[in-house]
Protein backbone atom coordinates (compact mmCIF):
# COMPACT_ATOMS: atom_id res chain seq x y z
CA UNK A 1 0.00 0.00 0.00
CA UNK A 2 1.42 3.40 -0.89
CA UNK A 3 0.27 6.91 -0.23
CA UNK A 4 1.76 9.26 -2.80
CA UNK A 5 1.64 13.01 -3.10
CA UNK A 6 1.94 13.48 0.65
CA UNK A 7 2.92 17.05 1.42
CA UNK A 8 6.54 17.23 2.46
CA UNK A 9 5.43 19.25 5.50
CA UNK A 10 4.02 15.99 6.89
CA UNK A 11 7.28 14.15 6.38
CA UNK A 12 9.11 15.63 9.41
CA UNK A 13 6.23 14.52 11.67
CA UNK A 14 6.33 11.01 10.27
CA UNK A 15 10.15 10.90 10.49
CA UNK A 16 10.06 12.04 14.12
CA UNK A 17 7.44 9.39 14.87
CA UNK A 18 9.72 6.76 13.35
CA UNK A 19 12.70 8.06 15.35
CA UNK A 20 10.66 7.97 18.58
CA UNK A 21 9.48 4.44 17.84
CA UNK A 22 13.04 3.25 17.23
CA UNK A 23 14.40 5.06 20.32
CA UNK A 24 11.65 3.59 22.53
CA UNK A 25 11.96 0.08 21.17
CA UNK A 26 8.43 0.36 19.78
CA UNK A 27 6.68 1.60 22.92
CA UNK A 28 5.85 4.82 21.04
CA UNK A 29 4.11 3.60 17.88
CA UNK A 30 1.77 5.63 15.68
CA UNK A 31 0.22 2.42 14.33
CA UNK A 32 -1.85 1.88 17.49
CA UNK A 33 -4.79 3.61 15.78
CA UNK A 34 -6.60 0.30 15.23
CA UNK A 35 -6.92 -0.23 18.99
CA UNK A 36 -8.15 3.33 19.45
CA UNK A 37 -10.77 2.72 16.75
CA UNK A 38 -11.86 -0.56 18.39
CA UNK A 39 -12.13 1.19 21.75
CA UNK A 40 -14.20 4.05 20.32
CA UNK A 41 -11.61 6.83 20.70
CA UNK A 42 -11.15 7.34 16.93
CA UNK A 43 -13.61 7.02 14.05
CA UNK A 44 -13.27 3.97 11.79
CA UNK A 45 -11.44 4.91 8.58
CA UNK A 46 -12.81 4.01 5.19
CA UNK A 47 -9.79 1.80 4.50
CA UNK A 48 -8.57 -1.77 4.57
CA UNK A 49 -8.40 -3.12 8.11
CA UNK A 50 -4.86 -3.26 9.54
CA UNK A 51 -2.92 -6.50 9.36
CA UNK A 52 -2.31 -8.26 12.66
CA UNK A 53 1.11 -7.35 13.96
CA UNK A 54 1.54 -4.28 11.74
CA UNK A 55 3.80 -1.71 13.37
CA UNK A 56 5.97 1.35 12.76
CA UNK A 57 8.52 -0.93 11.08
CA UNK A 58 6.05 -1.35 8.20
CA UNK A 59 6.14 2.37 7.34
CA UNK A 60 8.69 3.59 4.78
CA UNK A 61 9.20 7.27 3.98
CA UNK A 62 10.70 8.69 0.81
CA UNK A 63 11.04 12.34 -0.19
CA UNK A 64 11.26 13.51 -3.79
CA UNK A 65 11.10 17.19 -4.66
CA UNK A 66 7.94 18.93 -3.43
CA UNK A 67 6.17 15.68 -2.57
CA UNK A 68 6.88 12.63 -0.53
CA UNK A 69 5.64 9.10 -0.56
CA UNK A 70 4.73 6.92 2.34
CA UNK A 71 4.71 3.19 1.76
CA UNK A 72 3.15 0.62 4.07
CA UNK A 73 4.33 -2.91 3.41
CA UNK A 74 1.29 -4.17 5.38
CA UNK A 75 -2.15 -2.58 5.78
CA UNK A 76 -2.17 -0.33 8.86
CA UNK A 77 -3.77 2.76 10.35
CA UNK A 78 -1.82 5.57 11.99
CA UNK A 79 -2.68 8.16 14.63
CA UNK A 80 -0.53 11.30 14.63
CA UNK A 81 -2.62 13.12 17.25
CA UNK A 82 -0.04 13.51 19.99
CA UNK A 83 3.10 14.03 17.94
CA UNK A 84 1.45 16.37 15.42
CA UNK A 85 0.27 18.73 18.15
CA UNK A 86 3.77 18.98 19.60
CA UNK A 87 5.18 19.55 16.13
CA UNK A 88 2.63 22.33 15.54
CA UNK A 89 3.64 24.05 18.78
CA UNK A 90 7.31 23.95 17.76
CA UNK A 91 6.44 25.17 14.26
CA UNK A 92 4.42 28.05 15.74
CA UNK A 93 7.42 29.20 17.74
CA UNK A 94 9.69 28.97 14.68
CA UNK A 95 7.19 30.97 12.62
CA UNK A 96 7.26 33.81 15.15
CA UNK A 97 11.03 34.15 14.61
CA UNK A 98 11.54 35.77 17.99
CA UNK A 99 14.90 37.00 19.21
CA UNK A 100 16.63 35.16 22.07
CA UNK A 101 15.70 37.85 24.61
CA UNK A 102 11.95 37.58 23.96
CA UNK A 103 10.09 35.39 26.44
CA UNK A 104 7.46 33.21 24.79
CA UNK A 105 5.19 30.42 25.99
CA UNK A 106 2.94 28.44 23.66
CA UNK A 107 0.42 26.25 25.45
CA UNK A 108 -1.71 23.95 23.33
CA UNK A 109 -3.53 22.11 26.10
CA UNK A 110 -0.92 19.67 27.28
CA UNK A 111 1.78 20.55 24.77
CA UNK A 112 3.91 23.41 25.99
CA UNK A 113 6.95 25.18 24.50
CA UNK A 114 9.00 27.76 26.41
CA UNK A 115 11.56 30.04 24.77
CA UNK A 116 13.47 33.03 26.04
CA UNK A 117 15.78 34.03 28.86
CA UNK A 118 13.65 32.85 31.84
CA UNK A 119 12.37 29.55 33.12
CA UNK A 120 8.60 29.18 33.45
CA UNK A 121 6.87 27.29 36.27
CA UNK A 122 4.39 24.71 35.00
CA UNK A 123 1.71 23.30 37.28
CA UNK A 124 0.09 20.04 36.32
CA UNK A 125 -3.67 19.76 36.79
CA UNK A 126 -4.39 16.78 38.99
CA UNK A 127 -7.20 15.91 41.39
CA UNK A 128 -5.01 16.81 44.38
CA UNK A 129 -5.09 19.50 47.06
CA UNK A 130 -3.64 22.79 45.81
CA UNK A 131 -0.51 22.47 47.94
CA UNK A 132 0.26 19.04 46.42
CA UNK A 133 0.14 20.05 42.76
CA UNK A 134 3.40 19.05 41.05
CA UNK A 135 5.43 21.88 39.56
CA UNK A 136 8.27 21.75 37.07
CA UNK A 137 10.32 24.62 35.66
CA UNK A 138 11.12 24.70 31.96
CA UNK A 139 13.62 26.91 30.16
CA UNK A 140 14.19 26.67 26.40
CA UNK A 141 12.30 23.42 26.12
CA UNK A 142 9.08 21.55 25.65
CA UNK A 143 6.76 19.46 27.76
CA UNK A 144 3.88 17.23 26.78
CA UNK A 145 1.51 15.95 29.42
CA UNK A 146 -1.56 13.80 29.10
CA UNK A 147 -3.60 11.95 31.63
CA UNK A 148 -6.59 10.32 30.00
CA UNK A 149 -7.89 9.36 33.45
CA UNK A 150 -11.19 11.09 32.80
CA UNK A 151 -11.54 9.23 29.47
CA UNK A 152 -11.21 5.64 30.78
CA UNK A 153 -14.05 3.39 29.68
CA UNK A 154 -15.04 -0.26 30.11
CA UNK A 155 -14.01 -2.66 27.37
CA UNK A 156 -13.87 -6.45 27.20
CA UNK A 157 -14.27 -7.05 30.93
CA UNK A 158 -11.61 -4.46 31.82
CA UNK A 159 -11.01 -0.81 31.18
CA UNK A 160 -9.13 1.06 28.46
CA UNK A 161 -7.92 4.59 27.94
CA UNK A 162 -6.74 6.76 25.08
CA UNK A 163 -3.04 5.90 25.62
CA UNK A 164 -1.79 2.69 24.04
CA UNK A 165 1.53 1.00 24.77
CA UNK A 166 2.99 0.29 21.33
CA UNK A 167 4.25 -3.18 22.23
CA UNK A 168 1.81 -4.63 24.74
CA UNK A 169 -1.27 -2.73 23.53
C-alpha atoms as an extended CHARMM CRD file, in Angstrom:
* protein
*
       169  EXT
         1         1  UNK       CA              0.0000000000        0.0000000000        0.0000000000  PROA      1               0.0000000000
         2         2  UNK       CA              1.4200000000        3.4010000000       -0.8930000000  PROA      2               0.0000000000
         3         3  UNK       CA              0.2660000000        6.9120000000       -0.2340000000  PROA      3               0.0000000000
         4         4  UNK       CA              1.7590000000        9.2640000000       -2.7960000000  PROA      4               0.0000000000
         5         5  UNK       CA              1.6410000000       13.0110000000       -3.1040000000  PROA      5               0.0000000000
         6         6  UNK       CA              1.9420000000       13.4760000000        0.6540000000  PROA      6               0.0000000000
         7         7  UNK       CA              2.9180000000       17.0500000000        1.4200000000  PROA      7               0.0000000000
         8         8  UNK       CA              6.5430000000       17.2350000000        2.4620000000  PROA      8               0.0000000000
         9         9  UNK       CA              5.4310000000       19.2550000000        5.5030000000  PROA      9               0.0000000000
        10        10  UNK       CA              4.0160000000       15.9880000000        6.8890000000  PROA      10              0.0000000000
        11        11  UNK       CA              7.2840000000       14.1480000000        6.3780000000  PROA      11              0.0000000000
        12        12  UNK       CA              9.1100000000       15.6260000000        9.4080000000  PROA      12              0.0000000000
        13        13  UNK       CA              6.2340000000       14.5190000000       11.6700000000  PROA      13              0.0000000000
        14        14  UNK       CA              6.3280000000       11.0070000000       10.2670000000  PROA      14              0.0000000000
        15        15  UNK       CA             10.1500000000       10.8980000000       10.4890000000  PROA      15              0.0000000000
        16        16  UNK       CA             10.0580000000       12.0440000000       14.1240000000  PROA      16              0.0000000000
        17        17  UNK       CA              7.4360000000        9.3940000000       14.8740000000  PROA      17              0.0000000000
        18        18  UNK       CA              9.7150000000        6.7580000000       13.3450000000  PROA      18              0.0000000000
        19        19  UNK       CA             12.7020000000        8.0590000000       15.3520000000  PROA      19              0.0000000000
        20        20  UNK       CA             10.6640000000        7.9740000000       18.5820000000  PROA      20              0.0000000000
        21        21  UNK       CA              9.4780000000        4.4370000000       17.8350000000  PROA      21              0.0000000000
        22        22  UNK       CA             13.0420000000        3.2460000000       17.2340000000  PROA      22              0.0000000000
        23        23  UNK       CA             14.3980000000        5.0560000000       20.3240000000  PROA      23              0.0000000000
        24        24  UNK       CA             11.6460000000        3.5910000000       22.5350000000  PROA      24              0.0000000000
        25        25  UNK       CA             11.9600000000        0.0790000000       21.1700000000  PROA      25              0.0000000000
        26        26  UNK       CA              8.4340000000        0.3600000000       19.7750000000  PROA      26              0.0000000000
        27        27  UNK       CA              6.6790000000        1.6040000000       22.9200000000  PROA      27              0.0000000000
        28        28  UNK       CA              5.8500000000        4.8240000000       21.0390000000  PROA      28              0.0000000000
        29        29  UNK       CA              4.1090000000        3.5990000000       17.8750000000  PROA      29              0.0000000000
        30        30  UNK       CA              1.7690000000        5.6290000000       15.6800000000  PROA      30              0.0000000000
        31        31  UNK       CA              0.2180000000        2.4150000000       14.3340000000  PROA      31              0.0000000000
        32        32  UNK       CA             -1.8510000000        1.8760000000       17.4900000000  PROA      32              0.0000000000
        33        33  UNK       CA             -4.7870000000        3.6070000000       15.7840000000  PROA      33              0.0000000000
        34        34  UNK       CA             -6.6020000000        0.3020000000       15.2260000000  PROA      34              0.0000000000
        35        35  UNK       CA             -6.9190000000       -0.2300000000       18.9930000000  PROA      35              0.0000000000
        36        36  UNK       CA             -8.1500000000        3.3350000000       19.4480000000  PROA      36              0.0000000000
        37        37  UNK       CA            -10.7730000000        2.7180000000       16.7480000000  PROA      37              0.0000000000
        38        38  UNK       CA            -11.8600000000       -0.5550000000       18.3890000000  PROA      38              0.0000000000
        39        39  UNK       CA            -12.1320000000        1.1860000000       21.7540000000  PROA      39              0.0000000000
        40        40  UNK       CA            -14.1960000000        4.0540000000       20.3160000000  PROA      40              0.0000000000
        41        41  UNK       CA            -11.6100000000        6.8340000000       20.6970000000  PROA      41              0.0000000000
        42        42  UNK       CA            -11.1510000000        7.3360000000       16.9330000000  PROA      42              0.0000000000
        43        43  UNK       CA            -13.6150000000        7.0200000000       14.0510000000  PROA      43              0.0000000000
        44        44  UNK       CA            -13.2730000000        3.9660000000       11.7940000000  PROA      44              0.0000000000
        45        45  UNK       CA            -11.4400000000        4.9120000000        8.5820000000  PROA      45              0.0000000000
        46        46  UNK       CA            -12.8060000000        4.0080000000        5.1910000000  PROA      46              0.0000000000
        47        47  UNK       CA             -9.7880000000        1.7990000000        4.4980000000  PROA      47              0.0000000000
        48        48  UNK       CA             -8.5660000000       -1.7730000000        4.5730000000  PROA      48              0.0000000000
        49        49  UNK       CA             -8.3990000000       -3.1240000000        8.1150000000  PROA      49              0.0000000000
        50        50  UNK       CA             -4.8630000000       -3.2560000000        9.5360000000  PROA      50              0.0000000000
        51        51  UNK       CA             -2.9180000000       -6.4990000000        9.3580000000  PROA      51              0.0000000000
        52        52  UNK       CA             -2.3100000000       -8.2560000000       12.6580000000  PROA      52              0.0000000000
        53        53  UNK       CA              1.1090000000       -7.3520000000       13.9640000000  PROA      53              0.0000000000
        54        54  UNK       CA              1.5440000000       -4.2850000000       11.7440000000  PROA      54              0.0000000000
        55        55  UNK       CA              3.8050000000       -1.7050000000       13.3710000000  PROA      55              0.0000000000
        56        56  UNK       CA              5.9660000000        1.3450000000       12.7650000000  PROA      56              0.0000000000
        57        57  UNK       CA              8.5190000000       -0.9290000000       11.0830000000  PROA      57              0.0000000000
        58        58  UNK       CA              6.0540000000       -1.3510000000        8.1960000000  PROA      58              0.0000000000
        59        59  UNK       CA              6.1360000000        2.3740000000        7.3350000000  PROA      59              0.0000000000
        60        60  UNK       CA              8.6900000000        3.5880000000        4.7850000000  PROA      60              0.0000000000
        61        61  UNK       CA              9.2020000000        7.2710000000        3.9780000000  PROA      61              0.0000000000
        62        62  UNK       CA             10.6970000000        8.6910000000        0.8130000000  PROA      62              0.0000000000
        63        63  UNK       CA             11.0440000000       12.3440000000       -0.1860000000  PROA      63              0.0000000000
        64        64  UNK       CA             11.2650000000       13.5080000000       -3.7890000000  PROA      64              0.0000000000
        65        65  UNK       CA             11.0950000000       17.1930000000       -4.6600000000  PROA      65              0.0000000000
        66        66  UNK       CA              7.9430000000       18.9310000000       -3.4280000000  PROA      66              0.0000000000
        67        67  UNK       CA              6.1700000000       15.6800000000       -2.5730000000  PROA      67              0.0000000000
        68        68  UNK       CA              6.8770000000       12.6320000000       -0.5300000000  PROA      68              0.0000000000
        69        69  UNK       CA              5.6360000000        9.1000000000       -0.5640000000  PROA      69              0.0000000000
        70        70  UNK       CA              4.7290000000        6.9230000000        2.3440000000  PROA      70              0.0000000000
        71        71  UNK       CA              4.7090000000        3.1890000000        1.7580000000  PROA      71              0.0000000000
        72        72  UNK       CA              3.1460000000        0.6200000000        4.0700000000  PROA      72              0.0000000000
        73        73  UNK       CA              4.3290000000       -2.9130000000        3.4130000000  PROA      73              0.0000000000
        74        74  UNK       CA              1.2920000000       -4.1720000000        5.3750000000  PROA      74              0.0000000000
        75        75  UNK       CA             -2.1470000000       -2.5830000000        5.7810000000  PROA      75              0.0000000000
        76        76  UNK       CA             -2.1730000000       -0.3270000000        8.8630000000  PROA      76              0.0000000000
        77        77  UNK       CA             -3.7750000000        2.7590000000       10.3510000000  PROA      77              0.0000000000
        78        78  UNK       CA             -1.8190000000        5.5650000000       11.9890000000  PROA      78              0.0000000000
        79        79  UNK       CA             -2.6780000000        8.1560000000       14.6320000000  PROA      79              0.0000000000
        80        80  UNK       CA             -0.5340000000       11.3040000000       14.6280000000  PROA      80              0.0000000000
        81        81  UNK       CA             -2.6160000000       13.1230000000       17.2480000000  PROA      81              0.0000000000
        82        82  UNK       CA             -0.0380000000       13.5140000000       19.9900000000  PROA      82              0.0000000000
        83        83  UNK       CA              3.0960000000       14.0260000000       17.9380000000  PROA      83              0.0000000000
        84        84  UNK       CA              1.4500000000       16.3690000000       15.4170000000  PROA      84              0.0000000000
        85        85  UNK       CA              0.2730000000       18.7300000000       18.1500000000  PROA      85              0.0000000000
        86        86  UNK       CA              3.7750000000       18.9760000000       19.6000000000  PROA      86              0.0000000000
        87        87  UNK       CA              5.1810000000       19.5480000000       16.1350000000  PROA      87              0.0000000000
        88        88  UNK       CA              2.6260000000       22.3270000000       15.5370000000  PROA      88              0.0000000000
        89        89  UNK       CA              3.6390000000       24.0510000000       18.7840000000  PROA      89              0.0000000000
        90        90  UNK       CA              7.3120000000       23.9540000000       17.7640000000  PROA      90              0.0000000000
        91        91  UNK       CA              6.4430000000       25.1740000000       14.2560000000  PROA      91              0.0000000000
        92        92  UNK       CA              4.4190000000       28.0470000000       15.7370000000  PROA      92              0.0000000000
        93        93  UNK       CA              7.4160000000       29.2000000000       17.7380000000  PROA      93              0.0000000000
        94        94  UNK       CA              9.6950000000       28.9700000000       14.6830000000  PROA      94              0.0000000000
        95        95  UNK       CA              7.1910000000       30.9710000000       12.6190000000  PROA      95              0.0000000000
        96        96  UNK       CA              7.2610000000       33.8110000000       15.1530000000  PROA      96              0.0000000000
        97        97  UNK       CA             11.0290000000       34.1450000000       14.6080000000  PROA      97              0.0000000000
        98        98  UNK       CA             11.5400000000       35.7720000000       17.9920000000  PROA      98              0.0000000000
        99        99  UNK       CA             14.8960000000       37.0020000000       19.2140000000  PROA      99              0.0000000000
       100       100  UNK       CA             16.6300000000       35.1560000000       22.0690000000  PROA      100             0.0000000000
       101       101  UNK       CA             15.7030000000       37.8530000000       24.6130000000  PROA      101             0.0000000000
       102       102  UNK       CA             11.9530000000       37.5850000000       23.9640000000  PROA      102             0.0000000000
       103       103  UNK       CA             10.0900000000       35.3930000000       26.4400000000  PROA      103             0.0000000000
       104       104  UNK       CA              7.4580000000       33.2070000000       24.7880000000  PROA      104             0.0000000000
       105       105  UNK       CA              5.1920000000       30.4200000000       25.9870000000  PROA      105             0.0000000000
       106       106  UNK       CA              2.9440000000       28.4390000000       23.6620000000  PROA      106             0.0000000000
       107       107  UNK       CA              0.4190000000       26.2500000000       25.4550000000  PROA      107             0.0000000000
       108       108  UNK       CA             -1.7120000000       23.9500000000       23.3270000000  PROA      108             0.0000000000
       109       109  UNK       CA             -3.5310000000       22.1150000000       26.1000000000  PROA      109             0.0000000000
       110       110  UNK       CA             -0.9160000000       19.6750000000       27.2850000000  PROA      110             0.0000000000
       111       111  UNK       CA              1.7830000000       20.5470000000       24.7660000000  PROA      111             0.0000000000
       112       112  UNK       CA              3.9060000000       23.4150000000       25.9870000000  PROA      112             0.0000000000
       113       113  UNK       CA              6.9470000000       25.1760000000       24.5040000000  PROA      113             0.0000000000
       114       114  UNK       CA              9.0010000000       27.7550000000       26.4120000000  PROA      114             0.0000000000
       115       115  UNK       CA             11.5590000000       30.0400000000       24.7750000000  PROA      115             0.0000000000
       116       116  UNK       CA             13.4680000000       33.0320000000       26.0400000000  PROA      116             0.0000000000
       117       117  UNK       CA             15.7850000000       34.0340000000       28.8640000000  PROA      117             0.0000000000
       118       118  UNK       CA             13.6550000000       32.8540000000       31.8360000000  PROA      118             0.0000000000
       119       119  UNK       CA             12.3660000000       29.5460000000       33.1220000000  PROA      119             0.0000000000
       120       120  UNK       CA              8.6020000000       29.1800000000       33.4490000000  PROA      120             0.0000000000
       121       121  UNK       CA              6.8660000000       27.2870000000       36.2670000000  PROA      121             0.0000000000
       122       122  UNK       CA              4.3910000000       24.7150000000       34.9970000000  PROA      122             0.0000000000
       123       123  UNK       CA              1.7070000000       23.2980000000       37.2760000000  PROA      123             0.0000000000
       124       124  UNK       CA              0.0900000000       20.0410000000       36.3160000000  PROA      124             0.0000000000
       125       125  UNK       CA             -3.6660000000       19.7550000000       36.7950000000  PROA      125             0.0000000000
       126       126  UNK       CA             -4.3910000000       16.7780000000       38.9870000000  PROA      126             0.0000000000
       127       127  UNK       CA             -7.2040000000       15.9050000000       41.3900000000  PROA      127             0.0000000000
       128       128  UNK       CA             -5.0070000000       16.8090000000       44.3830000000  PROA      128             0.0000000000
       129       129  UNK       CA             -5.0930000000       19.4970000000       47.0640000000  PROA      129             0.0000000000
       130       130  UNK       CA             -3.6420000000       22.7930000000       45.8120000000  PROA      130             0.0000000000
       131       131  UNK       CA             -0.5080000000       22.4670000000       47.9430000000  PROA      131             0.0000000000
       132       132  UNK       CA              0.2610000000       19.0370000000       46.4170000000  PROA      132             0.0000000000
       133       133  UNK       CA              0.1390000000       20.0470000000       42.7580000000  PROA      133             0.0000000000
       134       134  UNK       CA              3.3950000000       19.0510000000       41.0490000000  PROA      134             0.0000000000
       135       135  UNK       CA              5.4310000000       21.8820000000       39.5610000000  PROA      135             0.0000000000
       136       136  UNK       CA              8.2730000000       21.7500000000       37.0710000000  PROA      136             0.0000000000
       137       137  UNK       CA             10.3200000000       24.6220000000       35.6640000000  PROA      137             0.0000000000
       138       138  UNK       CA             11.1210000000       24.7010000000       31.9620000000  PROA      138             0.0000000000
       139       139  UNK       CA             13.6170000000       26.9060000000       30.1600000000  PROA      139             0.0000000000
       140       140  UNK       CA             14.1870000000       26.6660000000       26.4030000000  PROA      140             0.0000000000
       141       141  UNK       CA             12.2990000000       23.4200000000       26.1160000000  PROA      141             0.0000000000
       142       142  UNK       CA              9.0820000000       21.5470000000       25.6500000000  PROA      142             0.0000000000
       143       143  UNK       CA              6.7580000000       19.4650000000       27.7600000000  PROA      143             0.0000000000
       144       144  UNK       CA              3.8840000000       17.2330000000       26.7810000000  PROA      144             0.0000000000
       145       145  UNK       CA              1.5050000000       15.9460000000       29.4170000000  PROA      145             0.0000000000
       146       146  UNK       CA             -1.5570000000       13.8040000000       29.1020000000  PROA      146             0.0000000000
       147       147  UNK       CA             -3.6040000000       11.9450000000       31.6340000000  PROA      147             0.0000000000
       148       148  UNK       CA             -6.5880000000       10.3240000000       30.0010000000  PROA      148             0.0000000000
       149       149  UNK       CA             -7.8890000000        9.3560000000       33.4510000000  PROA      149             0.0000000000
       150       150  UNK       CA            -11.1890000000       11.0860000000       32.7980000000  PROA      150             0.0000000000
       151       151  UNK       CA            -11.5450000000        9.2260000000       29.4720000000  PROA      151             0.0000000000
       152       152  UNK       CA            -11.2120000000        5.6410000000       30.7760000000  PROA      152             0.0000000000
       153       153  UNK       CA            -14.0540000000        3.3920000000       29.6750000000  PROA      153             0.0000000000
       154       154  UNK       CA            -15.0430000000       -0.2550000000       30.1060000000  PROA      154             0.0000000000
       155       155  UNK       CA            -14.0120000000       -2.6580000000       27.3700000000  PROA      155             0.0000000000
       156       156  UNK       CA            -13.8750000000       -6.4490000000       27.2040000000  PROA      156             0.0000000000
       157       157  UNK       CA            -14.2650000000       -7.0470000000       30.9350000000  PROA      157             0.0000000000
       158       158  UNK       CA            -11.6110000000       -4.4640000000       31.8190000000  PROA      158             0.0000000000
       159       159  UNK       CA            -11.0150000000       -0.8080000000       31.1820000000  PROA      159             0.0000000000
       160       160  UNK       CA             -9.1310000000        1.0560000000       28.4590000000  PROA      160             0.0000000000
       161       161  UNK       CA             -7.9170000000        4.5920000000       27.9440000000  PROA      161             0.0000000000
       162       162  UNK       CA             -6.7400000000        6.7570000000       25.0770000000  PROA      162             0.0000000000
       163       163  UNK       CA             -3.0390000000        5.9010000000       25.6210000000  PROA      163             0.0000000000
       164       164  UNK       CA             -1.7920000000        2.6860000000       24.0360000000  PROA      164             0.0000000000
       165       165  UNK       CA              1.5320000000        0.9970000000       24.7700000000  PROA      165             0.0000000000
       166       166  UNK       CA              2.9930000000        0.2920000000       21.3300000000  PROA      166             0.0000000000
       167       167  UNK       CA              4.2550000000       -3.1790000000       22.2320000000  PROA      167             0.0000000000
       168       168  UNK       CA              1.8120000000       -4.6280000000       24.7400000000  PROA      168             0.0000000000
       169       169  UNK       CA             -1.2650000000       -2.7250000000       23.5320000000  PROA      169             0.0000000000
